[in-house]
Amino acid sequence: MSALVVTSINVEGYTKTKAEVIASHCSGNDIICMQETHLGLKSNRPTLPGMKLVAEIRHPKYGSAVFVNPLLDVRDIHTNSSDTNIETVTVCLPEISITSLYKPPASPFVWPDIPTKCRKKHAVVTGDFNSHHTRWGYDNTNRDGELVESWMENTNMELELIHDAKLPSPSTAAAGGRATTLTCASSARD
């Protein structure tokens, strides 16, 4: 399997200007996952120069979109928006699945099932979990942080956290905060 470049970003409202900035900074990316697009049913579909929109969940306050390099071999796509507005978008490639997650701050963390056809030997789960845990650099752990940790430990995808709390994202570093965007990846399995 060759290298795959994935970016996950909470855009706090999609705009064409933000899309152009993201496209210029992520021109070599294979997949771009956006959370909090804030696009309702009457909004135009989001675009990203050089990328293909493969899935979106529309919501005026939340919303998600996933873009891929048009040359990627996308085998399947699965979207899910729960009663508590937790959004997941899973893109299935031949040997790996990429899941983008957005959990609103007031919603308790509950992991929706990913269809069997999207469960691959390798998996990446990334997004805005809106959860706190000391393992991720926070001063305390909240209930959602405990639930995310428990899910990671008990998932059948054997996920490992890929996160360095000493390296906050640029947007949170400027505000003096911590990132609630987490990325998990499965270990190689035979």
GROMACS .gro file of C-alpha atoms in nm:
model
  190
    1MET     CA    1   0.000   0.000   0.000
    2SER     CA    2   0.145   0.338  -0.099
    3ALA     CA    3   0.133   0.648   0.119
    4LEU     CA    4  -0.205   0.812   0.155
    5VAL     CA    5  -0.228   1.178   0.258
    6VAL     CA    6  -0.540   1.265   0.460
    7THR     CA    7  -0.631   1.599   0.617
    8SER     CA    8  -0.913   1.656   0.864
    9ILE     CA    9  -1.028   2.009   0.936
   10ASN     CA   10  -1.315   2.171   1.123
   11VAL     CA   11  -1.397   2.460   0.890
   12GLU     CA   12  -1.651   2.634   1.119
   13GLY     CA   13  -1.862   2.717   0.815
   14TYR     CA   14  -1.772   2.632   0.456
   15THR     CA   15  -1.698   2.922   0.221
   16LYS     CA   16  -1.541   2.928  -0.123
   17THR     CA   17  -1.257   3.142   0.017
   18LYS     CA   18  -1.180   2.881   0.285
   19ALA     CA   19  -1.198   2.609   0.018
   20GLU     CA   20  -0.941   2.792  -0.196
   21VAL     CA   21  -0.704   2.832   0.101
   22ILE     CA   22  -0.744   2.464   0.197
   23ALA     CA   23  -0.688   2.355  -0.164
   24SER     CA   24  -0.370   2.562  -0.193
   25HIS     CA   25  -0.227   2.420   0.132
   26CYS     CA   26  -0.340   2.062   0.065
   27SER     CA   27  -0.270   2.030  -0.307
   28GLY     CA   28  -0.095   1.693  -0.264
   29ASN     CA   29  -0.366   1.539  -0.048
   30ASP     CA   30  -0.564   1.230  -0.137
   31ILE     CA   31  -0.855   1.286   0.103
   32ILE     CA   32  -0.981   1.598   0.283
   33CYS     CA   33  -1.240   1.556   0.558
   34MET     CA   34  -1.433   1.866   0.666
   35GLN     CA   35  -1.644   1.900   0.978
   36GLU     CA   36  -1.891   2.178   1.064
   37THR     CA   37  -1.957   2.288   0.708
   38HIS     CA   38  -2.282   2.459   0.826
   39LEU     CA   39  -2.452   2.391   0.492
   40GLY     CA   40  -2.828   2.342   0.507
   41LEU     CA   41  -3.047   2.174   0.249
   42LYS     CA   42  -3.085   2.492   0.041
   43SER     CA   43  -2.712   2.572   0.029
   44ASN     CA   44  -2.500   2.507  -0.278
   45ARG     CA   45  -2.292   2.190  -0.265
   46PRO     CA   46  -1.938   2.251  -0.142
   47THR     CA   47  -1.649   2.239  -0.387
   48LEU     CA   48  -1.275   2.213  -0.343
   49PRO     CA   49  -1.047   2.294  -0.638
   50GLY     CA   50  -0.870   1.981  -0.766
   51MET     CA   51  -1.080   1.745  -0.552
   52LYS     CA   52  -1.404   1.551  -0.598
   53LEU     CA   53  -1.685   1.569  -0.341
   54VAL     CA   54  -1.777   1.207  -0.264
   55ALA     CA   55  -2.004   1.250   0.038
   56GLU     CA   56  -2.167   1.513   0.251
   57ILE     CA   57  -2.406   1.538   0.541
   58ARG     CA   58  -2.604   1.860   0.530
   59HIS     CA   59  -2.691   2.045   0.849
   60PRO     CA   60  -2.720   2.422   0.904
   61LYS     CA   61  -2.534   2.405   1.238
   62TYR     CA   62  -2.309   2.098   1.190
   63GLY     CA   63  -2.247   1.922   0.857
   64SER     CA   64  -1.964   1.717   0.707
   65ALA     CA   65  -1.804   1.679   0.365
   66VAL     CA   66  -1.535   1.449   0.229
   67PHE     CA   67  -1.335   1.523  -0.084
   68VAL     CA   68  -1.098   1.285  -0.264
   69ASN     CA   69  -0.837   1.300  -0.534
   70PRO     CA   70  -1.034   1.212  -0.851
   71LEU     CA   71  -0.782   0.934  -0.930
   72LEU     CA   72  -0.850   0.740  -0.606
   73ASP     CA   73  -1.024   0.403  -0.638
   74VAL     CA   74  -1.321   0.466  -0.407
   75ARG     CA   75  -1.509   0.137  -0.366
   76ASP     CA   76  -1.786   0.245  -0.130
   77ILE     CA   77  -1.909   0.534   0.081
   78HIS     CA   78  -2.120   0.523   0.396
   79THR     CA   79  -2.274   0.823   0.574
   80ASN     CA   80  -2.450   0.825   0.910
   81SER     CA   81  -2.610   1.102   1.111
   82SER     CA   82  -2.745   0.985   1.447
   83ASP     CA   83  -3.038   1.119   1.649
   84THR     CA   84  -2.780   1.309   1.857
   85ASN     CA   85  -2.627   1.464   1.541
   86ILE     CA   86  -2.304   1.263   1.551
   87GLU     CA   87  -2.194   1.247   1.189
   88THR     CA   88  -1.969   0.989   1.027
   89VAL     CA   89  -1.860   0.962   0.666
   90THR     CA   90  -1.662   0.651   0.570
   91VAL     CA   91  -1.474   0.626   0.240
   92CYS     CA   92  -1.369   0.272   0.149
   93LEU     CA   93  -1.065   0.220  -0.070
   94PRO     CA   94  -0.936  -0.126  -0.170
   95GLU     CA   95  -0.716  -0.175   0.141
   96ILE     CA   96  -0.814   0.102   0.382
   97SER     CA   97  -1.117   0.287   0.512
   98ILE     CA   98  -1.111   0.651   0.619
   99THR     CA   99  -1.385   0.770   0.856
  100SER     CA  100  -1.449   1.137   0.931
  101LEU     CA  101  -1.639   1.201   1.256
  102TYR     CA  102  -1.806   1.509   1.400
  103LYS     CA  103  -1.961   1.506   1.748
  104PRO     CA  104  -2.140   1.821   1.867
  105PRO     CA  105  -2.019   1.938   2.211
  106ALA     CA  106  -2.351   1.867   2.386
  107SER     CA  107  -2.397   1.518   2.236
  108PRO     CA  108  -2.271   1.215   2.428
  109PHE     CA  109  -2.017   1.008   2.234
  110VAL     CA  110  -2.175   0.701   2.077
  111TRP     CA  111  -1.996   0.524   1.795
  112PRO     CA  112  -2.224   0.429   1.504
  113ASP     CA  113  -2.156   0.095   1.338
  114ILE     CA  114  -1.957   0.093   1.016
  115PRO     CA  115  -2.097  -0.157   0.763
  116THR     CA  116  -1.897  -0.478   0.723
  117LYS     CA  117  -1.819  -0.394   0.360
  118CYS     CA  118  -1.633  -0.083   0.480
  119ARG     CA  119  -1.421  -0.262   0.741
  120LYS     CA  120  -1.077  -0.299   0.593
  121LYS     CA  121  -0.742  -0.438   0.706
  122HIS     CA  122  -0.634  -0.079   0.770
  123ALA     CA  123  -0.858   0.196   0.907
  124VAL     CA  124  -0.822   0.563   0.993
  125VAL     CA  125  -1.077   0.750   1.204
  126THR     CA  126  -1.031   1.126   1.223
  127GLY     CA  127  -1.236   1.429   1.310
  128ASP     CA  128  -1.372   1.658   1.576
  129PHE     CA  129  -1.467   1.442   1.875
  130ASN     CA  130  -1.534   1.739   2.110
  131SER     CA  131  -1.403   1.530   2.399
  132HIS     CA  132  -1.135   1.586   2.663
  133HIS     CA  133  -0.883   1.339   2.802
  134THR     CA  134  -0.554   1.384   2.985
  135ARG     CA  135  -0.398   1.145   2.733
  136TRP     CA  136  -0.460   1.410   2.468
  137GLY     CA  137  -0.307   1.698   2.665
  138TYR     CA  138  -0.609   1.824   2.858
  139ASP     CA  139  -0.593   1.904   3.229
  140ASN     CA  140  -0.890   1.678   3.296
  141THR     CA  141  -1.094   1.401   3.138
  142ASN     CA  142  -1.464   1.446   3.068
  143ARG     CA  143  -1.726   1.173   3.021
  144ASP     CA  144  -1.695   1.189   2.642
  145GLY     CA  145  -1.317   1.147   2.669
  146GLU     CA  146  -1.374   0.834   2.877
  147LEU     CA  147  -1.623   0.704   2.618
  148VAL     CA  148  -1.383   0.770   2.327
  149GLU     CA  149  -1.098   0.594   2.510
  150SER     CA  150  -1.324   0.297   2.593
  151TRP     CA  151  -1.439   0.276   2.231
  152MET     CA  152  -1.078   0.283   2.106
  153GLU     CA  153  -0.980   0.005   2.348
  154ASN     CA  154  -1.281  -0.214   2.266
  155THR     CA  155  -1.329  -0.159   1.894
  156ASN     CA  156  -1.279  -0.454   1.665
  157MET     CA  157  -1.070  -0.226   1.441
  158GLU     CA  158  -0.775  -0.233   1.687
  159LEU     CA  159  -0.727   0.144   1.674
  160GLU     CA  160  -0.426   0.330   1.806
  161LEU     CA  161  -0.437   0.703   1.879
  162ILE     CA  162  -0.222   0.917   1.650
  163HIS     CA  163  -0.205   1.243   1.838
  164ASP     CA  164   0.067   1.452   1.996
  165ALA     CA  165  -0.082   1.692   2.251
  166LYS     CA  166   0.243   1.888   2.242
  167LEU     CA  167   0.167   1.976   1.881
  168PRO     CA  168  -0.172   2.150   1.883
  169SER     CA  169  -0.328   2.244   1.554
  170PRO     CA  170  -0.252   2.597   1.429
  171SER     CA  171  -0.606   2.720   1.497
  172THR     CA  172  -0.604   2.603   1.858
  173ALA     CA  173  -0.245   2.710   1.917
  174ALA     CA  174  -0.332   3.066   1.819
  175ALA     CA  175  -0.617   3.064   2.068
  176GLY     CA  176  -0.401   2.904   2.338
  177GLY     CA  177  -0.621   2.596   2.344
  178ARG     CA  178  -0.598   2.229   2.265
  179ALA     CA  179  -0.721   2.045   1.961
  180THR     CA  180  -1.030   1.828   1.994
  181THR     CA  181  -0.954   1.681   1.655
  182LEU     CA  182  -0.826   1.327   1.701
  183THR     CA  183  -0.692   1.074   1.457
  184CYS     CA  184  -0.681   0.700   1.520
  185ALA     CA  185  -0.540   0.433   1.292
  186SER     CA  186  -0.549   0.057   1.295
  187SER     CA  187  -0.234  -0.146   1.341
  188ALA     CA  188  -0.129  -0.357   1.047
  189ARG     CA  189  -0.307  -0.691   1.072
  190ASP     CA  190  -0.246  -1.008   0.876
   0.00000   0.00000   0.00000
